[in-house]
mmCIF file of C-alpha atoms in Angstrom:
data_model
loop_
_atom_site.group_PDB
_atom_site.id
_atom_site.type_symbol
_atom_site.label_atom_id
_atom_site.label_comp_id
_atom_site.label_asym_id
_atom_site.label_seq_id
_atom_site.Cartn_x
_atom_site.Cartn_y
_atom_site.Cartn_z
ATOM 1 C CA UNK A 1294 344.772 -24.930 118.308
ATOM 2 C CA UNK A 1295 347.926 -23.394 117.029
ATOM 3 C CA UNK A 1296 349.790 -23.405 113.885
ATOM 4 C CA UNK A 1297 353.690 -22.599 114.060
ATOM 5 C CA UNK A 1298 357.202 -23.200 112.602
ATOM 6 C CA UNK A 1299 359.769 -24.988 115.142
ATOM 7 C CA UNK A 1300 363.061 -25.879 113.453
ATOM 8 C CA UNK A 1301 361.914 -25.119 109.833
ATOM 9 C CA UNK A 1302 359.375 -27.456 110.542
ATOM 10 C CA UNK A 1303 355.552 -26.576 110.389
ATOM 11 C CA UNK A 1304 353.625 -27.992 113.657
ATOM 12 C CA UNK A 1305 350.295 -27.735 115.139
ATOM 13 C CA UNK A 1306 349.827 -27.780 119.005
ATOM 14 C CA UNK A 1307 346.015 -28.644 119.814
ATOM 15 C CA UNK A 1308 344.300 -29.123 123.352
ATOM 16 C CA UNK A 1309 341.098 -30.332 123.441
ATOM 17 C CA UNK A 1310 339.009 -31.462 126.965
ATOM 18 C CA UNK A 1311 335.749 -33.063 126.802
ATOM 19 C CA UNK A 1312 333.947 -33.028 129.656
ATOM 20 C CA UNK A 1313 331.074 -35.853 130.886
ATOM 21 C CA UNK A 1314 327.565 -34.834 129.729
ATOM 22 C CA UNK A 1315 325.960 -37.658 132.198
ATOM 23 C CA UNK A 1316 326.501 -35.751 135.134
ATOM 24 C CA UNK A 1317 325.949 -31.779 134.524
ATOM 25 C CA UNK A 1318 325.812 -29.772 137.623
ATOM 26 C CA UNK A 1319 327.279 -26.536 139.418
ATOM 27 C CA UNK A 1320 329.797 -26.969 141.892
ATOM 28 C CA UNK A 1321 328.207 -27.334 145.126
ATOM 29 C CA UNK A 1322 325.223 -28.923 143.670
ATOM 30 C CA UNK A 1323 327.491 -31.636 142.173
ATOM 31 C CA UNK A 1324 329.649 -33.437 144.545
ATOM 32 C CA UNK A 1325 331.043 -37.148 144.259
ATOM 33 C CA UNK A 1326 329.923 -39.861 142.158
ATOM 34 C CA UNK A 1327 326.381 -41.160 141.899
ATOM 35 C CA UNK A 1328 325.050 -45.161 142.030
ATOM 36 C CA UNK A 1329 326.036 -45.477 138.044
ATOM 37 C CA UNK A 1330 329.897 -44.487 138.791
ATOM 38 C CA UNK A 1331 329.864 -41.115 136.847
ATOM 39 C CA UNK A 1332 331.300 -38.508 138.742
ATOM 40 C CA UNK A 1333 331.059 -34.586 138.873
ATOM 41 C CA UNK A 1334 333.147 -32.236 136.962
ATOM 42 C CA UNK A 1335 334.686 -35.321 134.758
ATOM 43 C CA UNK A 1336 336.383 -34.431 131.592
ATOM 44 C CA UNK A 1337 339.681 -35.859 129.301
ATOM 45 C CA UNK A 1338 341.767 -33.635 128.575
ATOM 46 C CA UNK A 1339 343.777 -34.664 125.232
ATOM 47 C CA UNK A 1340 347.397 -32.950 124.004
ATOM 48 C CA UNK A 1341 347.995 -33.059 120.317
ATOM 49 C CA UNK A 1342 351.168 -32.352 118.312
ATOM 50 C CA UNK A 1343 351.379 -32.278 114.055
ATOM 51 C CA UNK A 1344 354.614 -32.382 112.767
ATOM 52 C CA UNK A 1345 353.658 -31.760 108.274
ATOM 53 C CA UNK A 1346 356.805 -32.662 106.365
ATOM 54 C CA UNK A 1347 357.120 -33.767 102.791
ATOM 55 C CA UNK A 1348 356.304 -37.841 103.631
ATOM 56 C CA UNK A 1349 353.449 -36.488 105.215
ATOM 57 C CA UNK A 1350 352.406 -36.453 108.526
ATOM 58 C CA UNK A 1351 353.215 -37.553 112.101
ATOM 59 C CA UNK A 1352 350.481 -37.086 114.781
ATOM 60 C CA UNK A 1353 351.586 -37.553 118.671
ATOM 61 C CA UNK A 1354 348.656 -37.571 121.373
ATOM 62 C CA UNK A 1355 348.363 -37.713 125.242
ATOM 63 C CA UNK A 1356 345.273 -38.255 127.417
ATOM 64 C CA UNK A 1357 344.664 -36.913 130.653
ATOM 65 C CA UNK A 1358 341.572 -37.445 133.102
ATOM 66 C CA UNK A 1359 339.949 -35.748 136.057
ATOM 67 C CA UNK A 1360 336.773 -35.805 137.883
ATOM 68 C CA UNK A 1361 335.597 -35.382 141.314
ATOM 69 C CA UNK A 1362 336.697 -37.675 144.362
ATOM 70 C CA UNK A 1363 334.396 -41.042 143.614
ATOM 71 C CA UNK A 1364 332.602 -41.204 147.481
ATOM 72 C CA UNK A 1365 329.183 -40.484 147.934
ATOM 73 C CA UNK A 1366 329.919 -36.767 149.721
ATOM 74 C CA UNK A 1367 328.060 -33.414 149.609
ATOM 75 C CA UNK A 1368 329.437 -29.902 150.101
ATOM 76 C CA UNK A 1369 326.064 -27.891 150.189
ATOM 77 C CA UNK A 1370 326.383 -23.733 150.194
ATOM 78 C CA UNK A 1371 325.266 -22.591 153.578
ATOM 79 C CA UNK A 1372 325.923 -18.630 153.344
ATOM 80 C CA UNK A 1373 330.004 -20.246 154.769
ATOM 81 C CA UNK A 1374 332.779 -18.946 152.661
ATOM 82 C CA UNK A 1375 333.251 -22.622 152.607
ATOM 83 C CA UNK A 1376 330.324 -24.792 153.370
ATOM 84 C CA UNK A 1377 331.461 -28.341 155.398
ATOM 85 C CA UNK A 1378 332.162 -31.135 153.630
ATOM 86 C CA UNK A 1379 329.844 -34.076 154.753
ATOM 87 C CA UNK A 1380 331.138 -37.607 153.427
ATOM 88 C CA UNK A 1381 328.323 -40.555 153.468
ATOM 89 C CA UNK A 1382 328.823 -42.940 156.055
ATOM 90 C CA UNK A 1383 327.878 -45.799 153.306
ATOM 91 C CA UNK A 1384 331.638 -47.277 152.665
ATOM 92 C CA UNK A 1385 329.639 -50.030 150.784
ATOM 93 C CA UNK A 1386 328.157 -47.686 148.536
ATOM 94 C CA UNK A 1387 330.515 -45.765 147.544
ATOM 95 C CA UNK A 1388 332.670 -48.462 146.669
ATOM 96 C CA UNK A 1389 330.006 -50.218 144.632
ATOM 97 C CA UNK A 1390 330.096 -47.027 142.521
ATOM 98 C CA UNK A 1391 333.784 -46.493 142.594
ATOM 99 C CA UNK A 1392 334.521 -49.850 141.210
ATOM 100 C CA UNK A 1393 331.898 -49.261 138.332
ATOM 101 C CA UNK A 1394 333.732 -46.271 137.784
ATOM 102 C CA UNK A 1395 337.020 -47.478 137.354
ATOM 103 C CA UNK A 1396 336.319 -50.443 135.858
ATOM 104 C CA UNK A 1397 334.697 -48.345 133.053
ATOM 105 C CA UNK A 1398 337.980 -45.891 133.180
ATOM 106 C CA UNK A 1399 340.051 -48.763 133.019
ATOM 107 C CA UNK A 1400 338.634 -49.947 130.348
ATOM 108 C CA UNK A 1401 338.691 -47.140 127.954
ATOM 109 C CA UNK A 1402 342.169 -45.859 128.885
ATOM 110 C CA UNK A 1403 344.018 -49.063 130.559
ATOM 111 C CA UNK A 1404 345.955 -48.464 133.636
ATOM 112 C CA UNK A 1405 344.913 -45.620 135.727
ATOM 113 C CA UNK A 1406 346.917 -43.490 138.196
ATOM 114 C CA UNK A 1407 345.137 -41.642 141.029
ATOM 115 C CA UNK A 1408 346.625 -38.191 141.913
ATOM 116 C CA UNK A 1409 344.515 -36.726 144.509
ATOM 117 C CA UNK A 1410 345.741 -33.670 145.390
ATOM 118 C CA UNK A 1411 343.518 -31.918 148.813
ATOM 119 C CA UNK A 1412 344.853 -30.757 151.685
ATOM 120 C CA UNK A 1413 346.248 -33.539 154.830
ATOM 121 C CA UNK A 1414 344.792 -30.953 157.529
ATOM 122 C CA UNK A 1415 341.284 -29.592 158.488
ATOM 123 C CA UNK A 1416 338.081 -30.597 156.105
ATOM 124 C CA UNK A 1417 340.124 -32.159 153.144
ATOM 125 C CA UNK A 1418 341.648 -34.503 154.963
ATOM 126 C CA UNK A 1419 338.515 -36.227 156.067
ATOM 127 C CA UNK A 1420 337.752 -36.583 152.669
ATOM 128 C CA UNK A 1421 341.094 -37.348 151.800
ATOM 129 C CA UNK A 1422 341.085 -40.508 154.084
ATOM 130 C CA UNK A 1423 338.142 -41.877 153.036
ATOM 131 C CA UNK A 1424 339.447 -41.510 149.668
ATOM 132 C CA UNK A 1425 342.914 -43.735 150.599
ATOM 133 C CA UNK A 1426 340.301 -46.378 152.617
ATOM 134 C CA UNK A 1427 338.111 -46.671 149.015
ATOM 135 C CA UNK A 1428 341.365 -47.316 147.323
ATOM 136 C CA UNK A 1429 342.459 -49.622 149.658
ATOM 137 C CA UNK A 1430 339.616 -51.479 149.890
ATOM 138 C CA UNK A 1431 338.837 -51.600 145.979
ATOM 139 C CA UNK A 1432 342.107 -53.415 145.487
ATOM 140 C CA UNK A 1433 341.948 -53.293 141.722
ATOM 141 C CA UNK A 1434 345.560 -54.340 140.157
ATOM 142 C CA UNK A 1435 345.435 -51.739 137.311
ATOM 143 C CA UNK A 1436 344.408 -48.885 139.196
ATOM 144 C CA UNK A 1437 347.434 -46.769 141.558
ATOM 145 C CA UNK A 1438 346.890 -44.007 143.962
ATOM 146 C CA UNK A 1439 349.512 -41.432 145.142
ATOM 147 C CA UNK A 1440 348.226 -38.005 147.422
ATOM 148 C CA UNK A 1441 350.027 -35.332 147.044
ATOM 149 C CA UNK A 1442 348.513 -32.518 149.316
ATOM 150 C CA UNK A 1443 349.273 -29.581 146.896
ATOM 151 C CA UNK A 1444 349.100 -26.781 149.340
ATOM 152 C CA UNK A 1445 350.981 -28.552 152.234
ATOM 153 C CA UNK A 1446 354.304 -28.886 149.561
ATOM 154 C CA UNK A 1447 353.925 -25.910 147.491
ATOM 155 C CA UNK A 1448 353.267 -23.600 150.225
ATOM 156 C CA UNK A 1449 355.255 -20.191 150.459
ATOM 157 C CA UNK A 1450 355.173 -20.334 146.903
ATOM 158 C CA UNK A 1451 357.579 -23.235 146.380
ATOM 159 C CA UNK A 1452 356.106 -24.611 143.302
ATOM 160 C CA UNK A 1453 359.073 -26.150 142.094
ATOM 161 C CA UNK A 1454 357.949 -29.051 144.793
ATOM 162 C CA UNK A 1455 355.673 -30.208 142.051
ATOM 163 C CA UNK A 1456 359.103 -31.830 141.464
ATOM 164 C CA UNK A 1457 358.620 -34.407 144.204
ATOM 165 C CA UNK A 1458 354.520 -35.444 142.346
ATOM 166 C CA UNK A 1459 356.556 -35.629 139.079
ATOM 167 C CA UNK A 1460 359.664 -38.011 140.415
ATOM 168 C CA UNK A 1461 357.134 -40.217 141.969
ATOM 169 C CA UNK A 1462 355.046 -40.627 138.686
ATOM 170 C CA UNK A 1463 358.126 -40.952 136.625
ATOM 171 C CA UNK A 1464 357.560 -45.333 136.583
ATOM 172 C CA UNK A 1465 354.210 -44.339 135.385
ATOM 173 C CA UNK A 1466 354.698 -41.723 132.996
ATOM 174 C CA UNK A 1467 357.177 -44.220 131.486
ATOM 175 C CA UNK A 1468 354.683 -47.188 131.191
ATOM 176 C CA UNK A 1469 351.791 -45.582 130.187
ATOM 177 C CA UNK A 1470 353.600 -43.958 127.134
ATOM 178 C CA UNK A 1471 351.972 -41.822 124.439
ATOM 179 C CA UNK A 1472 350.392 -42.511 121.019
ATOM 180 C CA UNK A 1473 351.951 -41.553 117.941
ATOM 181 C CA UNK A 1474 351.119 -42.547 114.004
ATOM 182 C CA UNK A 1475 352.840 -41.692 110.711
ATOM 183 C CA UNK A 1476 350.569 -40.833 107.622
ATOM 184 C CA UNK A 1477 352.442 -41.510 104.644
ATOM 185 C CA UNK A 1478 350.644 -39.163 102.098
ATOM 186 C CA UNK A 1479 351.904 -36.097 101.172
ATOM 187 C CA UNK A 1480 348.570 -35.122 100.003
ATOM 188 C CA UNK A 1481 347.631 -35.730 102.954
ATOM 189 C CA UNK A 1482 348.345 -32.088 104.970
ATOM 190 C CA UNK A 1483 344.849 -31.185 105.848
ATOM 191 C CA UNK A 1484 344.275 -34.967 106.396
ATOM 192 C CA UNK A 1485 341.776 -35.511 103.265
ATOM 193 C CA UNK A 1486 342.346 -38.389 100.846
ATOM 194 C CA UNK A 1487 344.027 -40.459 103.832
ATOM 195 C CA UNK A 1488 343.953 -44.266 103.850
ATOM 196 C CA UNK A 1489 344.092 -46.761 106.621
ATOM 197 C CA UNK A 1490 347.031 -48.781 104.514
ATOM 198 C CA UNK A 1491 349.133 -45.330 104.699
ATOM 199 C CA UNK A 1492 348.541 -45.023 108.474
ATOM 200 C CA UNK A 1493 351.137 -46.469 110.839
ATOM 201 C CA UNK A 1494 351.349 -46.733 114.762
ATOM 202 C CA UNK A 1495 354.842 -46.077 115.862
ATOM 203 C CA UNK A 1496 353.366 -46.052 119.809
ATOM 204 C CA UNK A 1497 350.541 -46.385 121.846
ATOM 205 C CA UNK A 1498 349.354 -45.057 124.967
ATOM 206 C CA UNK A 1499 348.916 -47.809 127.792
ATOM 207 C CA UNK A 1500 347.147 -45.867 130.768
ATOM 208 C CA UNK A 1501 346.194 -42.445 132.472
ATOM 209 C CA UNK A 1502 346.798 -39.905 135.121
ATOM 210 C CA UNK A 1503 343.919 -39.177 136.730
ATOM 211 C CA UNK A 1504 343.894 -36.131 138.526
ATOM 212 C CA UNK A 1505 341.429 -34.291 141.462
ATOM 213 C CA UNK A 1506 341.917 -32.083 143.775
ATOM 214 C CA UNK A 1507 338.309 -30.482 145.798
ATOM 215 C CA UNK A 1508 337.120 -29.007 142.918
ATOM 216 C CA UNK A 1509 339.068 -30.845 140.042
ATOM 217 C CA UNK A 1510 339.717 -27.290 138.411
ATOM 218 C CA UNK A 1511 342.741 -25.148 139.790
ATOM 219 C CA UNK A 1512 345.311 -27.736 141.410
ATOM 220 C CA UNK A 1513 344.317 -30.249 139.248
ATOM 221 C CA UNK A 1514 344.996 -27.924 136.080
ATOM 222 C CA UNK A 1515 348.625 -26.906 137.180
ATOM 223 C CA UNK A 1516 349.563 -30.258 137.621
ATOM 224 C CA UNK A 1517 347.968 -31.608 134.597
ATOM 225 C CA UNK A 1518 349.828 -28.688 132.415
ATOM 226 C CA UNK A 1519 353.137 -30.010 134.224
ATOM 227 C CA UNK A 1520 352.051 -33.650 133.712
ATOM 228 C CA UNK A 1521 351.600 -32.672 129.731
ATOM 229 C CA UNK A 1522 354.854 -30.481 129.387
ATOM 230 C CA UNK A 1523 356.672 -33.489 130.503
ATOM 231 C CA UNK A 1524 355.584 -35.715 128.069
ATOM 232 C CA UNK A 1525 355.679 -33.350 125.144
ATOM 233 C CA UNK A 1526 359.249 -32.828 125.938
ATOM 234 C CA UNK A 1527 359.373 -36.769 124.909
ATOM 235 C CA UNK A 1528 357.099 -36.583 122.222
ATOM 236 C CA UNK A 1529 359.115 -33.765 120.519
ATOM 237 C CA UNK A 1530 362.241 -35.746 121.214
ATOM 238 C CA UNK A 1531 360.450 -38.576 119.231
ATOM 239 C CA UNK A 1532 359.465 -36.251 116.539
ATOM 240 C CA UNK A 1533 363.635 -35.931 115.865
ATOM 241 C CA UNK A 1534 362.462 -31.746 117.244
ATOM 242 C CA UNK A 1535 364.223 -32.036 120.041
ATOM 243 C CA UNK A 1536 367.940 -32.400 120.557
ATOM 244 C CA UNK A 1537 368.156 -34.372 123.622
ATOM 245 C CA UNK A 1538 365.253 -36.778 125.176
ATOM 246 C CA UNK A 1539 364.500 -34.798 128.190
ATOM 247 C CA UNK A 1540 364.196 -37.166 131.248
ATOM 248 C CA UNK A 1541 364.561 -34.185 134.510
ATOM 249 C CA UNK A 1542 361.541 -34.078 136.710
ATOM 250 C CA UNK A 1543 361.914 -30.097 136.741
ATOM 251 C CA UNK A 1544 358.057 -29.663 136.755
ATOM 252 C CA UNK A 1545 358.820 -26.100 134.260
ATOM 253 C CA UNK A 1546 361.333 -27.188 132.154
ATOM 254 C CA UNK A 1547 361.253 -24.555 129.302
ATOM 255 C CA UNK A 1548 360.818 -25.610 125.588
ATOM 256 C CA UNK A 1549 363.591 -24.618 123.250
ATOM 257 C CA UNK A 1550 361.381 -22.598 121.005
ATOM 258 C CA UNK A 1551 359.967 -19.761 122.990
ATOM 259 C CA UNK A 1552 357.333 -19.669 120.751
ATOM 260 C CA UNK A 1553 355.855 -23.135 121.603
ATOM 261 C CA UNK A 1554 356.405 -21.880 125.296
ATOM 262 C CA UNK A 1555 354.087 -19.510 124.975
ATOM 263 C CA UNK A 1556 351.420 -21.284 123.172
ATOM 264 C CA UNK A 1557 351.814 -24.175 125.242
ATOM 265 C CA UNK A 1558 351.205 -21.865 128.261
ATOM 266 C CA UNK A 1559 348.499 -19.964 126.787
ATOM 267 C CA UNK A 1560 346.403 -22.920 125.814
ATOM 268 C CA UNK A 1561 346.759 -24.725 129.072
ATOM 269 C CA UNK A 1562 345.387 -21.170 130.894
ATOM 270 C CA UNK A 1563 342.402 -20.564 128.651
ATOM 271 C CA UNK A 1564 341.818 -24.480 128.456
ATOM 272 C CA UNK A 1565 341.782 -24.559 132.576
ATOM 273 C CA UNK A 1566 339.231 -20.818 132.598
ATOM 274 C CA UNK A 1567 337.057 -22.649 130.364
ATOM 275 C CA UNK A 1568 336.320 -26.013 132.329
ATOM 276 C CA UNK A 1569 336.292 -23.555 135.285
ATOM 277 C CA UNK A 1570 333.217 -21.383 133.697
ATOM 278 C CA UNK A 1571 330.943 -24.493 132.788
ATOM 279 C CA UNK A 1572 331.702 -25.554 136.843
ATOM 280 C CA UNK A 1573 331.961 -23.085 139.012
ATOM 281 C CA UNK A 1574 330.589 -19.622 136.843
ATOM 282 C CA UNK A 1575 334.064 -18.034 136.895
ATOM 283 C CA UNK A 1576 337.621 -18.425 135.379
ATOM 284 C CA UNK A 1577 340.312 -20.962 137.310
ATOM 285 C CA UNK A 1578 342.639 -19.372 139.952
ATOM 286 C CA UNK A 1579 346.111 -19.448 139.973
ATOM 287 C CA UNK A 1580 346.271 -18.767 135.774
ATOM 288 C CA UNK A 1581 348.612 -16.372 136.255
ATOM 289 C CA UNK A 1582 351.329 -18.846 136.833
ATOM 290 C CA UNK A 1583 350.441 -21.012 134.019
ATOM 291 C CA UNK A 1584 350.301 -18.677 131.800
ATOM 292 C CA UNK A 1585 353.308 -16.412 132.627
ATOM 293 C CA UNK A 1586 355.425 -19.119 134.436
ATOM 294 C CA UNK A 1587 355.108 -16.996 137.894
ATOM 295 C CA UNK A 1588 352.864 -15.879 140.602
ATOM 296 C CA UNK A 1589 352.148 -12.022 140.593
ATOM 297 C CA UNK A 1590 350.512 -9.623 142.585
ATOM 298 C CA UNK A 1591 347.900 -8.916 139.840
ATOM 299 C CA UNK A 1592 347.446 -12.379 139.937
ATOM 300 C CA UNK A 1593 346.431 -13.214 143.360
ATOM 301 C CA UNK A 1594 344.077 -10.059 143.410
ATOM 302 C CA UNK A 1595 342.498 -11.942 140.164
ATOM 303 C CA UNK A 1596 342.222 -14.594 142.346
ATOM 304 C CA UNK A 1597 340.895 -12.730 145.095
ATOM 305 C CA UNK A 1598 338.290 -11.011 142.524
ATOM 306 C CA UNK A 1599 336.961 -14.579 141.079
ATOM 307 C CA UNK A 1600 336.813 -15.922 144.543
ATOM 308 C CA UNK A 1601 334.315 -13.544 145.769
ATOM 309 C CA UNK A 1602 332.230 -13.853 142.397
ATOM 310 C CA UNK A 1603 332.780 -17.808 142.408
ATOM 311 C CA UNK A 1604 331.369 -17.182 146.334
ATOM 312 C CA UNK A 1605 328.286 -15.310 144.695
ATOM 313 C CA UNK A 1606 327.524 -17.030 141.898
ATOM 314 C CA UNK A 1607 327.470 -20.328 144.049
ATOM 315 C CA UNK A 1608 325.529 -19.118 146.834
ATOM 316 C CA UNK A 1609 322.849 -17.258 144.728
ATOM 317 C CA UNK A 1610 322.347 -17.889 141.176
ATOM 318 C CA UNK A 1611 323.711 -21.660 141.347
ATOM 319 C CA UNK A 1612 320.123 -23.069 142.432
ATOM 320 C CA UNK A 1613 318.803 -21.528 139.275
ATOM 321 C CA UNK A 1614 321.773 -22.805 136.898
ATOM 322 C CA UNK A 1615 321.191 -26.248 137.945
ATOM 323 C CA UNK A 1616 317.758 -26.235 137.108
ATOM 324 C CA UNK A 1617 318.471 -25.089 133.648
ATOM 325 C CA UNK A 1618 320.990 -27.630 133.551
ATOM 326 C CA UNK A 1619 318.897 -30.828 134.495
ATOM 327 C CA UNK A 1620 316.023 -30.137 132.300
ATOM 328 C CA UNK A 1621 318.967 -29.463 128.873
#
C-alpha cells in the first residue's frame, strides 16, 4: 500500500493477493487440481485505488485470478533441470474436477476468461492441448479460453507483443468492467463512522481474467501487471484523474504521474517475489522488467542466480517443506 498526491489529489494505490489455503504445497509437489476442483498455486490478486476529497471518498477495485492448469498432471523432481511433465490419461476425471472448479470460480467472480500462457512446442504443449480439449469439452457458456504461448511471441525480447494478448482481451476487459463506490462522508477518510445509506455503487465488476502459465508465477505476473495497468488507466479516467480515457492496447502505457509509475511498478514486483517465495522458495524471474520497465543484464543473471537456487531448493529441501506444510 501506498499513499501519494496525483493532481492535488491525495490517493492510495493498494495490491493485495490472497492465495488458496486448501491446497498448500511446493512446486513440484503440487501440480494440477485435485477431485474437489482446488488447484495448486491459486490466489486473487485484487488492485485498489482511493481517491480522499472533501465529499469523501471514492474506492475503485479490480480482481484478478490464477492457479495452476486444472488436469490431473504431475511434474515430479528427478535430479532433471526440468523433470517431464506427465498428464493423467483420465480425460473424465479431470473434467469432473475442472467443472467443479469453474463452476465455483464462476460463481464467485461471474464470467471467467482463461489465459493460458505455456509454450506451443516441446513438453508444454502436451499439456497445453489437453488443456484446449478440457475446455472444449467442458463447454460452459460463461467461461472463455484464449492461449497465448508467451515465449513463442515475446521471444528476442519483443515484449511489446503482449500487445496482440491485450487486443484480443479488449471485448472482455470491456464487459467484465471494474467496481467502484462513492462514500459520502467526509468524516469518513480513514473509513470509520461509515454508513451503508452513504455508500453508493457507481460500477460493478462482471467477470475475471484468469491467468496460468507452468508455474502460475513469472509469465502469469507480467501479464497480470499489464492486464491491471490497463484497467487502472480507466479507472483513473473514471476518477476525473485522468485527462483522456485511455483505450490503446500498448501493454506499457506510462501513467502521467511518474510517481504512480513507480509505485505501480514496484508493488506489482514485490507482490509477484512474494507469491513466488510461498511456491517455489525463491523470488519471481523476470522482475527486473516489471519493476524498471526493461530487461537488463543484471537482471537475467538474477534470473540465472534464482534459477539455480529455485533448482536446489526443489530438488532437496522441497520434500521436507511439504511435510511441514501438510501437517500446518
Amino acid at each position: 500500500m501506498h499513499h501519494f498526491t496525483l493532481n492535488g489529489v491525495e490517493m492510495d494505490y493498494i495490491l493485495v493477493s490472497r492465495k488458496d489455503v486448501r491446497r498448500l504445497g511446493r512446486r513440484y509437489l503440487v501440480r494440477g487440481i485435485d477431485s474437489a476442483g482446488v488447484v495448486a498455486n491459486g490466489a486473487e490478486t485484487e488492485q485498489i485505488v482511493v481517491r480522499y476529497d472533501d465529499s469523501g471518498i471514492k474506492v475503485a477495485s479490480y480482481v484478478q485470478l490464477r492457479g495452476s492448469i486444472p488436469l490431473f498432471w504431475s511434474q515430479k523432481p528427478n535430479l532433471k533441470y526440468n523433470p517431464p511433465i506427465v498428464v493423467s490419461p483420465g480425460e473424465a476425471e479431470s473434467l469432473e474436477a475442472a467443472r467443479k472448479h469453474f463452476t465455483e470460480l464462476t460463481q464467485s467472480y461471474g464470467k471467467v476468461k482463461i489465459v493460458n500462457l505455456i509454450d506451443k512446442k516441446g513438453r508444454q504443449n502436451t499439456l497445453g492441448q489437453a488443456f484446449t480439449r478440457l475446455i472444449d469439452n467442458l463447454k460452459m457458456k460463461d467461461v472463455g479460453y484464449e492461449w497465448f504461448d508467451f515465449h513463442g511471441e515475446c521471444k528476442n525480447m519483443k515484449w511489446e507483443n503482449i500487445s496482440k494478448l491485450i487486443g484480443s482481451l479488449a471485448e472482455d476487459l470491456e464487459q467484465f468492467g471494474y467496481f467502484m463506490a462513492s462514500i459520502e462522508n467526509s468524516q469518513a477518510k480513514n473509513f470509520k463512522g461509515i454508513e451503508a445509506r452513504s455508500i453508493q455503487v457507481v460500477c460493478e465488476q462482471f467477470g475475471s481474467i484468469r491467468t496460468n502459465c507452468v508455474d502460475s508465477l513469472d509469465r502469469t505476473g507480467v501479464v497480470q501487471s499489464v492486464i491491471a495497468r490497463n484497467v487502472l488507466h480507466r479507472q483513473l479516467h473514471k476518477l476525473n484523474l485522468s485527462a483522456k480515457l485511455e483505450t490503446s492496447t500498448s501493454p506499457f502505457l506510462p501513467f502521467e504521474s511518474g510517481q504512480l509509475e513507480t509505485i505501480f511498478r514496484n508493488l506489482w514486483t514485490d507482490n509477484g517475489d512474494q507469491l513466488s517465495i510461498l511456491y517455489t522458495g525463491t523470488k519471481a524471474l523476470k522482475t527486473d522488467f516489471t519493476r524498471t520497465g526493461k530487461r537488463t543484464f543484471k537482471g537475467a543473471l538474477m534470473d540465472g542466480k534464482h534459477s539455480l537456487q529455485r533448482y536446489y531448493i526443489n530438488q532437496f529441501q522441497d520434500g521436507y517443506f511439504q511435510v511441514l506444510l501438510l501437517y500446518l
